[in-house]
Amino acid sequence: MKQYNVGIVGATGMVGQRFATILQDHPWFNVVAVAASARNKGKTYAEACEGRWKMAAPMPEKMKNMIMLDADADAEELASQVDFIFCAVDMKKDEIRALEERYAKLECPVCSNNSANRFTPDVPMIIPEINPQHAEVIHAQRKRLGTKRGFIAVKSNCSIQSYVPALTALMEFEPTEVAVCTYQAISGAGKTFESWPEMLDNVIPYIGGEEEKSEKEPMKVWGRVAGDHIENAVSPKITAQCLRVPVSDGHMAAVFVKFAKKPTREQMLERWKGFSGRAQELNLPSAPKHFLTYFEEDNRPQTRLDRDLEGGMGVSIGRLREDSIYDYKFVSLSHNTLRGAAGGAVLMAELLCAEGYID
Ligand SMILES: NC(=O)c1ccc[n+]([C@@H]2O[C@H](COP(=O)([O-])OP(=O)(O)OC[C@H]3O[C@@H](n4cnc5c(N)ncnc54)[C@H](OP(=O)(O)O)[C@@H]3O)[C@@H](O)[C@H]2O)c1
């Protein structure tokens, strides 16, 4: 397989550090450039991350002495060194849109973790097991941007990564209404218990913008390519409530669902067991062997025990039972900074390389 030189924009952040650690032994992708804000320009990566390295794994040795670029001022230099970039920055949405478009117009594909372009109609929001065909809209996006190579592709919000895969496997039964309550880790806010001690012994019933993302983003993922844009799905209706809970990593969701064609419990378990997609077909390096795993034990999945399933790229499901108001209820769990952020973006990039969108 071809090797790709990649850059990480936002390399000093929580998601950027995840990219650094998961890419260190990647068979296709080789990190050659790192960028963040102007505050860190000219520092080594080790200096820029001093006192704020949040990963359990150490910083990759070969990245320690890389010289940080300014993501904005040095965009041309960075784009000329790499085949594509991963982007995860904490900036205003309009600034992120401008930054990502700038890289795309420099003919540098952007695999983004940011939410700014998720609802740009010709930007695909890809979960490789679910909607790999949405990559087709990249042709229309390139036409709009006037590029040959450059484009933007995004991954969806971390909150939807557990319940959307579980529901996707059940689409033939036509889910009509979904109520979901998420229990989200503090790393989703780029925080640890050291940097956010108020989260110890605490639950905060508000995560800005999260409920809207949790209700709307699945509709784009379940949508279809309609010429030059993605047409969003219109059902099922989703209502979401998102809570921040005192766990380091791992977003859990409690899901209630009504179907037009109510399946049996056995049918649901069978669909979850057998569910796989293009990522598995292509045997992509970051693809979990089993995307969805159902636990029969009443007290599983548990965040601490099960978030690292399949290297943090699998989704665990449990507690499936009939409900007195909806048809069924269950619980699902995924790792928010692996499957839900950096790992999901790496898997998307692998798909885009394997399908010829990044050459
Ligand atoms: N954490 C998660 O689980 C998660 C999940 C999905 C999506 N996301 C998204 O990923 C993005 C990053 O999140 P995070 O948790 O990694 O944030 P974070 O830890 O706060 O890191 C933010 C990064 O953005 C950089 N940055 C800030 N201002 C910049 C500027 N003006 N120009 C260039 N770079 C700038 C920072 O660089 P400096 O060090 O130089 O300031 C840092 O590298 C956000 O859009 C977030 O919504 C996060």
Short mmCIF file of C-alpha atoms and ligand atoms in Angstrom, two decimals:
data_model
loop_
_atom_site.label_atom_id
_atom_site.label_comp_id
_atom_site.label_asym_id
_atom_site.label_seq_id
_atom_site.Cartn_x
_atom_site.Cartn_y
_atom_site.Cartn_z
CA MET A 1 0.00 0.00 0.00
CA LYS A 2 1.12 3.55 -0.74
CA GLN A 3 2.59 5.67 2.07
CA TYR A 4 1.12 9.11 2.79
CA ASN A 5 2.78 12.08 4.48
CA VAL A 6 0.32 13.75 6.82
CA GLY A 7 0.11 16.89 8.92
CA ILE A 8 -1.78 17.38 12.17
CA VAL A 9 -3.39 20.80 12.57
CA GLY A 10 -4.29 21.38 16.22
CA ALA A 11 -1.56 18.90 17.18
CA THR A 12 -1.21 20.23 20.74
CA GLY A 13 -4.87 19.68 21.68
CA MET A 14 -6.64 16.67 23.17
CA VAL A 15 -7.65 15.27 19.78
CA GLY A 16 -4.37 16.32 18.16
CA GLN A 17 -2.42 14.39 20.79
CA ARG A 18 -4.61 11.35 20.09
CA PHE A 19 -3.73 11.66 16.39
CA ALA A 20 -0.05 11.79 17.33
CA THR A 21 -0.23 8.61 19.42
CA ILE A 22 -2.45 6.52 17.15
CA LEU A 23 -0.53 7.45 14.02
CA GLN A 24 2.90 6.54 15.38
CA ASP A 25 2.79 2.96 14.11
CA HIS A 26 0.32 3.48 11.29
CA PRO A 27 1.09 1.31 8.27
CA TRP A 28 0.11 3.97 5.68
CA PHE A 29 0.32 7.39 7.35
CA ASN A 30 3.52 9.10 8.35
CA VAL A 31 3.28 12.32 10.41
CA VAL A 32 5.74 14.85 8.94
CA ALA A 33 4.31 18.20 10.10
CA VAL A 34 2.52 19.64 13.12
CA ALA A 35 0.71 22.96 13.47
CA ALA A 36 -1.37 24.85 16.00
CA SER A 37 -1.90 28.51 16.89
CA ALA A 38 0.66 31.29 16.41
CA ARG A 39 1.37 30.99 20.16
CA ASN A 40 3.36 27.82 19.52
CA LYS A 41 5.04 28.66 16.22
CA GLY A 42 8.76 27.79 16.20
CA LYS A 43 8.62 25.63 19.36
CA THR A 44 9.37 21.93 19.21
CA TYR A 45 6.30 19.71 19.58
CA ALA A 46 7.65 18.61 22.99
CA GLU A 47 7.97 22.25 24.14
CA ALA A 48 4.50 23.15 22.85
CA CYS A 49 2.95 20.23 24.80
CA GLU A 50 4.98 20.70 27.96
CA GLY A 51 2.75 20.39 31.04
CA ARG A 52 -0.31 19.56 28.89
CA TRP A 53 0.35 16.07 27.52
CA LYS A 54 -2.92 14.28 28.27
CA MET A 55 -2.38 10.84 26.77
CA ALA A 56 -1.56 7.75 28.84
CA ALA A 57 0.92 6.74 26.11
CA PRO A 58 4.09 8.83 25.87
CA MET A 59 4.66 11.35 23.10
CA PRO A 60 6.05 9.56 19.99
CA GLU A 61 9.84 9.93 20.04
CA LYS A 62 10.11 10.99 16.41
CA MET A 63 7.65 13.85 16.89
CA LYS A 64 9.33 15.44 19.91
CA ASN A 65 11.66 17.65 17.88
CA MET A 66 9.29 18.55 15.06
CA ILE A 67 9.02 22.33 14.74
CA MET A 68 5.50 23.68 15.18
CA LEU A 69 3.99 25.68 12.32
CA ASP A 70 1.31 28.34 12.60
CA ALA A 71 -1.76 26.67 11.06
CA ASP A 72 -2.86 29.92 9.47
CA ALA A 73 0.29 31.87 8.54
CA ASP A 74 2.22 28.76 7.45
CA ALA A 75 -0.63 27.06 5.59
CA GLU A 76 1.16 27.05 2.22
CA GLU A 77 4.33 25.62 3.69
CA LEU A 78 2.41 22.90 5.52
CA ALA A 79 0.24 22.04 2.51
CA SER A 80 3.36 21.65 0.34
CA GLN A 81 4.87 19.09 2.75
CA VAL A 82 1.95 16.70 3.11
CA ASP A 83 -0.52 14.55 1.15
CA PHE A 84 -3.37 15.59 3.45
CA ILE A 85 -4.06 16.94 6.93
CA PHE A 86 -6.02 15.93 9.99
CA CYS A 87 -7.60 19.01 11.58
CA ALA A 88 -8.90 19.42 15.16
CA VAL A 89 -8.80 23.02 16.37
CA ASP A 90 -10.59 25.06 18.96
CA MET A 91 -11.52 28.21 17.05
CA LYS A 92 -14.66 30.11 16.06
CA LYS A 93 -16.74 28.23 13.49
CA ASP A 94 -16.34 30.82 10.73
CA GLU A 95 -12.57 30.85 11.29
CA ILE A 96 -12.47 27.03 11.08
CA ARG A 97 -14.52 27.07 7.88
CA ALA A 98 -12.11 29.59 6.36
CA LEU A 99 -9.04 27.61 7.52
CA GLU A 100 -10.32 24.27 6.20
CA GLU A 101 -11.36 25.79 2.88
CA ARG A 102 -7.94 27.44 2.57
CA TYR A 103 -6.17 24.07 2.89
CA ALA A 104 -8.59 22.45 0.44
CA LYS A 105 -7.90 25.25 -2.06
CA LEU A 106 -4.18 24.67 -1.57
CA GLU A 107 -4.97 21.18 -2.98
CA CYS A 108 -4.49 19.62 0.44
CA PRO A 109 -7.39 17.32 1.47
CA VAL A 110 -8.72 17.96 4.99
CA CYS A 111 -9.97 15.17 7.26
CA SER A 112 -11.66 17.16 9.96
CA ASN A 113 -12.83 16.57 13.49
CA ASN A 114 -14.35 20.02 13.73
CA SER A 115 -18.06 20.67 13.55
CA ALA A 116 -17.84 23.86 11.43
CA ASN A 117 -18.35 22.14 8.05
CA ARG A 118 -20.61 19.28 9.13
CA PHE A 119 -23.65 20.90 7.57
CA THR A 120 -21.99 22.25 4.45
CA PRO A 121 -24.20 20.39 1.94
CA ASP A 122 -21.37 19.08 -0.27
CA VAL A 123 -19.06 18.09 2.60
CA PRO A 124 -19.50 14.39 3.40
CA MET A 125 -19.79 13.38 7.07
CA ILE A 126 -18.55 9.81 6.97
CA ILE A 127 -18.70 6.85 9.31
CA PRO A 128 -16.96 4.28 7.07
CA GLU A 129 -19.14 1.33 8.13
CA ILE A 130 -22.34 3.31 7.53
CA ASN A 131 -22.19 5.82 4.68
CA PRO A 132 -18.94 5.38 2.69
CA GLN A 133 -20.88 6.17 -0.51
CA HIS A 134 -21.26 9.81 0.63
CA ALA A 135 -17.64 10.34 -0.51
CA GLU A 136 -19.08 10.66 -4.05
CA VAL A 137 -20.19 14.20 -3.23
CA ILE A 138 -16.50 15.19 -3.12
CA HIS A 139 -16.61 15.53 -6.94
CA ALA A 140 -19.25 18.27 -6.62
CA GLN A 141 -17.37 19.93 -3.76
CA ARG A 142 -14.17 20.06 -5.84
CA LYS A 143 -16.14 21.71 -8.64
CA ARG A 144 -17.43 24.37 -6.21
CA LEU A 145 -13.99 24.99 -4.72
CA GLY A 146 -12.24 24.89 -8.11
CA THR A 147 -9.80 22.21 -6.90
CA LYS A 148 -8.42 19.04 -8.46
CA ARG A 149 -7.26 17.29 -5.29
CA GLY A 150 -8.34 19.42 -2.36
CA PHE A 151 -11.59 18.79 -0.45
CA ILE A 152 -12.97 18.68 3.06
CA ALA A 153 -14.45 15.57 4.67
CA VAL A 154 -15.66 15.52 8.26
CA LYS A 155 -16.41 12.97 10.89
CA SER A 156 -19.50 13.29 12.99
CA ASN A 157 -19.79 14.35 16.61
CA CYS A 158 -18.54 11.94 19.28
CA SER A 159 -21.95 11.79 21.00
CA ILE A 160 -23.65 9.95 18.11
CA GLN A 161 -21.00 7.26 17.59
CA SER A 162 -22.56 4.74 19.93
CA TYR A 163 -26.27 4.88 19.15
CA VAL A 164 -26.16 5.63 15.41
CA PRO A 165 -24.24 2.41 14.56
CA ALA A 166 -26.63 0.39 16.75
CA LEU A 167 -29.68 1.95 15.07
CA THR A 168 -28.22 1.69 11.56
CA ALA A 169 -28.08 -2.09 11.91
CA LEU A 170 -31.85 -2.01 12.56
CA MET A 171 -32.90 0.26 9.66
CA GLU A 172 -34.89 -2.48 7.88
CA PHE A 173 -37.34 -2.38 10.83
CA GLU A 174 -37.88 1.36 10.20
CA PRO A 175 -37.22 3.12 13.48
CA THR A 176 -39.65 6.04 13.73
CA GLU A 177 -38.91 7.63 17.11
CA VAL A 178 -35.76 7.63 19.20
CA ALA A 179 -35.14 9.15 22.63
CA VAL A 180 -31.54 9.16 23.74
CA CYS A 181 -29.76 10.31 26.88
CA THR A 182 -25.95 10.47 26.66
CA TYR A 183 -23.47 10.23 29.54
CA GLN A 184 -20.36 11.91 28.17
CA ALA A 185 -16.73 11.84 29.31
CA ILE A 186 -14.78 14.95 30.23
CA SER A 187 -12.15 14.31 27.52
CA GLY A 188 -14.91 15.29 25.10
CA ALA A 189 -14.37 18.84 26.36
CA GLY A 190 -10.59 18.49 25.95
CA LYS A 191 -10.32 18.12 29.75
CA THR A 192 -8.87 15.80 32.40
CA PHE A 193 -9.73 15.63 36.13
CA GLU A 194 -6.59 17.71 36.80
CA SER A 195 -7.74 20.48 34.50
CA TRP A 196 -11.43 20.19 35.48
CA PRO A 197 -11.58 19.29 39.20
CA GLU A 198 -15.18 20.56 39.40
CA MET A 199 -16.18 17.36 37.58
CA LEU A 200 -15.14 15.10 40.46
CA ASP A 201 -18.26 13.80 42.25
CA ASN A 202 -20.42 15.78 39.86
CA VAL A 203 -22.77 15.65 36.85
CA ILE A 204 -23.39 18.71 34.68
CA PRO A 205 -26.65 18.59 32.71
CA TYR A 206 -25.48 20.84 29.89
CA ILE A 207 -23.00 20.49 27.02
CA GLY A 208 -23.30 23.49 24.71
CA GLY A 209 -24.70 22.60 21.28
CA GLU A 210 -24.48 18.85 21.93
CA GLU A 211 -28.17 18.03 21.92
CA GLU A 212 -28.74 19.72 18.59
CA LYS A 213 -25.76 17.85 17.09
CA SER A 214 -27.00 14.57 18.57
CA GLU A 215 -30.43 15.04 16.98
CA LYS A 216 -29.40 16.49 13.61
CA GLU A 217 -26.14 14.81 12.61
CA PRO A 218 -27.58 11.29 12.31
CA MET A 219 -29.96 12.60 9.65
CA LYS A 220 -27.03 13.63 7.46
CA VAL A 221 -25.23 10.30 8.06
CA TRP A 222 -28.42 8.45 7.06
CA GLY A 223 -29.01 10.77 4.09
CA ARG A 224 -28.20 10.17 0.41
CA VAL A 225 -26.12 11.82 -2.27
CA ALA A 226 -28.49 13.86 -4.45
CA GLY A 227 -26.42 15.33 -7.27
CA ASP A 228 -24.23 18.06 -5.80
CA HIS A 229 -25.22 17.70 -2.14
CA ILE A 230 -26.23 15.31 0.62
CA GLU A 231 -29.97 15.19 1.15
CA ASN A 232 -30.66 14.51 4.82
CA ALA A 233 -32.91 11.67 5.97
CA VAL A 234 -36.20 12.72 7.58
CA SER A 235 -36.74 9.83 9.98
CA PRO A 236 -36.49 8.57 12.65
CA LYS A 237 -37.25 11.60 14.82
CA ILE A 238 -34.62 11.90 17.54
CA THR A 239 -34.82 13.72 20.85
CA ALA A 240 -31.60 13.92 22.90
CA GLN A 241 -30.47 14.97 26.35
CA CYS A 242 -26.68 15.15 26.92
CA LEU A 243 -25.03 15.02 30.34
CA ARG A 244 -21.38 15.47 31.30
CA VAL A 245 -20.41 12.76 33.79
CA PRO A 246 -17.24 12.17 35.84
CA VAL A 247 -15.45 9.67 33.60
CA SER A 248 -12.21 10.32 31.74
CA ASP A 249 -13.02 8.67 28.37
CA GLY A 250 -16.08 6.96 26.89
CA HIS A 251 -19.54 8.21 25.94
CA MET A 252 -22.48 6.02 26.93
CA ALA A 253 -26.02 6.38 25.55
CA ALA A 254 -29.34 5.13 26.94
CA VAL A 255 -31.60 4.63 23.92
CA PHE A 256 -35.38 4.17 23.60
CA VAL A 257 -36.73 3.30 20.15
CA LYS A 258 -40.06 2.77 18.39
CA PHE A 259 -40.25 0.94 15.06
CA ALA A 260 -42.77 0.87 12.19
CA LYS A 261 -42.04 -2.87 11.91
CA LYS A 262 -41.26 -4.05 15.40
CA PRO A 263 -38.46 -6.66 15.33
CA THR A 264 -38.09 -9.50 17.79
CA ARG A 265 -35.30 -9.33 20.35
CA GLU A 266 -33.54 -12.19 18.51
CA GLN A 267 -33.71 -10.30 15.20
CA MET A 268 -32.11 -7.25 16.82
CA LEU A 269 -29.31 -9.30 18.37
CA GLU A 270 -28.71 -11.05 15.06
CA ARG A 271 -28.50 -7.76 13.10
CA TRP A 272 -26.03 -6.32 15.62
CA LYS A 273 -23.90 -9.43 15.53
CA GLY A 274 -23.73 -9.50 11.75
CA PHE A 275 -23.30 -5.79 11.10
CA SER A 276 -20.21 -4.68 9.21
CA GLY A 277 -19.46 -2.35 6.33
CA ARG A 278 -17.01 -1.06 3.76
CA ALA A 279 -14.30 -0.55 6.43
CA GLN A 280 -14.32 -4.31 7.14
CA GLU A 281 -14.69 -5.25 3.45
CA LEU A 282 -11.59 -3.23 2.58
CA ASN A 283 -9.84 -4.51 5.72
CA LEU A 284 -8.78 -0.96 6.60
CA PRO A 285 -5.97 -0.85 9.20
CA SER A 286 -8.09 0.88 11.89
CA ALA A 287 -11.31 -1.03 11.22
CA PRO A 288 -12.55 -3.12 14.15
CA LYS A 289 -13.03 -6.78 13.26
CA HIS A 290 -16.41 -6.68 15.05
CA PHE A 291 -17.97 -3.23 14.87
CA LEU A 292 -20.83 -3.99 17.29
CA THR A 293 -20.59 -6.30 20.31
CA TYR A 294 -23.59 -7.21 22.43
CA PHE A 295 -23.04 -8.05 26.11
CA GLU A 296 -25.56 -10.40 27.75
CA GLU A 297 -24.48 -9.45 31.31
CA ASP A 298 -26.92 -7.06 33.00
CA ASN A 299 -24.14 -4.77 34.18
CA ARG A 300 -22.41 -4.30 30.80
CA PRO A 301 -21.25 -2.38 28.88
CA GLN A 302 -19.37 -0.41 31.51
CA THR A 303 -17.45 2.67 30.50
CA ARG A 304 -14.15 1.75 32.14
CA LEU A 305 -14.26 -1.93 31.21
CA ASP A 306 -15.50 -1.70 27.66
CA ARG A 307 -14.49 1.62 26.06
CA ASP A 308 -11.24 0.11 24.69
CA LEU A 309 -13.02 -2.72 22.89
CA GLU A 310 -11.37 -3.36 19.48
CA GLY A 311 -8.71 -0.76 20.22
CA GLY A 312 -11.37 1.82 21.07
CA MET A 313 -12.96 1.47 17.60
CA GLY A 314 -15.75 -0.96 18.50
CA VAL A 315 -19.20 -0.12 19.88
CA SER A 316 -20.56 -2.10 22.83
CA ILE A 317 -24.26 -2.63 23.38
CA GLY A 318 -26.22 -4.13 26.26
CA ARG A 319 -29.39 -4.20 28.35
CA LEU A 320 -31.75 -4.74 25.43
CA ARG A 321 -35.30 -5.13 26.69
CA GLU A 322 -38.89 -4.27 25.76
CA ASP A 323 -40.15 -0.89 26.92
CA SER A 324 -43.60 0.11 28.19
CA ILE A 325 -43.77 3.30 26.09
CA TYR A 326 -41.31 2.73 23.24
CA ASP A 327 -40.78 -0.71 21.66
CA TYR A 328 -37.29 -1.34 23.06
CA LYS A 329 -34.58 0.22 25.17
CA PHE A 330 -30.87 -0.50 25.29
CA VAL A 331 -27.53 1.01 26.24
CA SER A 332 -24.54 1.59 23.95
CA LEU A 333 -21.01 2.82 24.46
CA SER A 334 -18.10 4.08 22.37
CA HIS A 335 -14.70 5.64 23.04
CA ASN A 336 -15.14 9.35 22.39
CA THR A 337 -11.58 10.32 21.46
CA LEU A 338 -10.83 7.09 19.53
CA ARG A 339 -13.92 5.99 17.55
CA GLY A 340 -15.54 9.34 18.36
CA ALA A 341 -12.71 11.62 17.27
CA ALA A 342 -9.15 10.90 16.14
CA GLY A 343 -9.66 7.16 15.45
CA GLY A 344 -12.84 7.85 13.48
CA ALA A 345 -11.03 10.48 11.39
CA VAL A 346 -8.10 8.11 10.73
CA LEU A 347 -10.53 5.38 9.63
CA MET A 348 -12.28 7.89 7.35
CA ALA A 349 -8.91 8.92 5.86
CA GLU A 350 -8.04 5.25 5.28
CA LEU A 351 -11.33 4.82 3.42
CA LEU A 352 -10.72 7.94 1.30
CA CYS A 353 -7.21 6.71 0.42
CA ALA A 354 -8.37 3.18 -0.36
CA GLU A 355 -11.21 4.49 -2.56
CA GLY A 356 -8.87 6.81 -4.48
CA TYR A 357 -10.12 10.19 -3.19
CA ILE A 358 -6.70 10.97 -1.70
CA ASP A 359 -3.90 9.99 -4.06
N1 LIG B 1 -12.23 16.09 22.58
C1 LIG B 1 -13.07 15.33 21.88
O1 LIG B 1 -13.45 14.20 22.28
C2 LIG B 1 -13.60 15.80 20.55
C3 LIG B 1 -14.41 14.92 19.84
C4 LIG B 1 -14.86 15.27 18.57
C5 LIG B 1 -14.54 16.50 18.06
N2 LIG B 1 -13.77 17.38 18.76
C6 LIG B 1 -13.45 18.66 18.10
O2 LIG B 1 -12.05 18.71 17.83
C7 LIG B 1 -11.60 20.07 17.94
C8 LIG B 1 -10.46 20.13 18.94
O3 LIG B 1 -10.91 19.67 20.20
P1 LIG B 1 -9.91 19.37 21.40
O4 LIG B 1 -10.71 18.72 22.43
O5 LIG B 1 -8.70 18.69 20.87
O6 LIG B 1 -9.52 20.89 21.83
P2 LIG B 1 -8.28 21.40 22.67
O7 LIG B 1 -7.67 20.33 23.48
O8 LIG B 1 -8.74 22.65 23.33
O9 LIG B 1 -7.18 21.79 21.53
C9 LIG B 1 -7.41 22.86 20.66
C10 LIG B 1 -6.33 22.92 19.57
O10 LIG B 1 -6.68 24.02 18.71
C11 LIG B 1 -5.52 24.83 18.53
N3 LIG B 1 -5.89 26.22 18.25
C12 LIG B 1 -6.57 27.06 19.06
N4 LIG B 1 -6.67 28.28 18.44
C13 LIG B 1 -6.04 28.16 17.24
C14 LIG B 1 -5.79 29.05 16.16
N5 LIG B 1 -6.22 30.32 16.19
N6 LIG B 1 -5.13 28.59 15.08
C15 LIG B 1 -4.70 27.31 15.03
N7 LIG B 1 -4.88 26.42 16.03
C16 LIG B 1 -5.55 26.84 17.12
C17 LIG B 1 -4.77 24.70 19.85
O11 LIG B 1 -3.44 25.13 19.64
P3 LIG B 1 -2.57 25.89 20.78
O12 LIG B 1 -2.01 24.81 21.65
O13 LIG B 1 -1.50 26.56 19.97
O14 LIG B 1 -3.47 26.82 21.48
C18 LIG B 1 -4.92 23.21 20.10
O15 LIG B 1 -3.98 22.49 19.31
C19 LIG B 1 -12.81 20.91 18.33
O16 LIG B 1 -13.38 21.46 17.16
C20 LIG B 1 -13.74 19.89 18.96
O17 LIG B 1 -15.09 20.28 18.85
C21 LIG B 1 -13.29 17.05 19.98
#
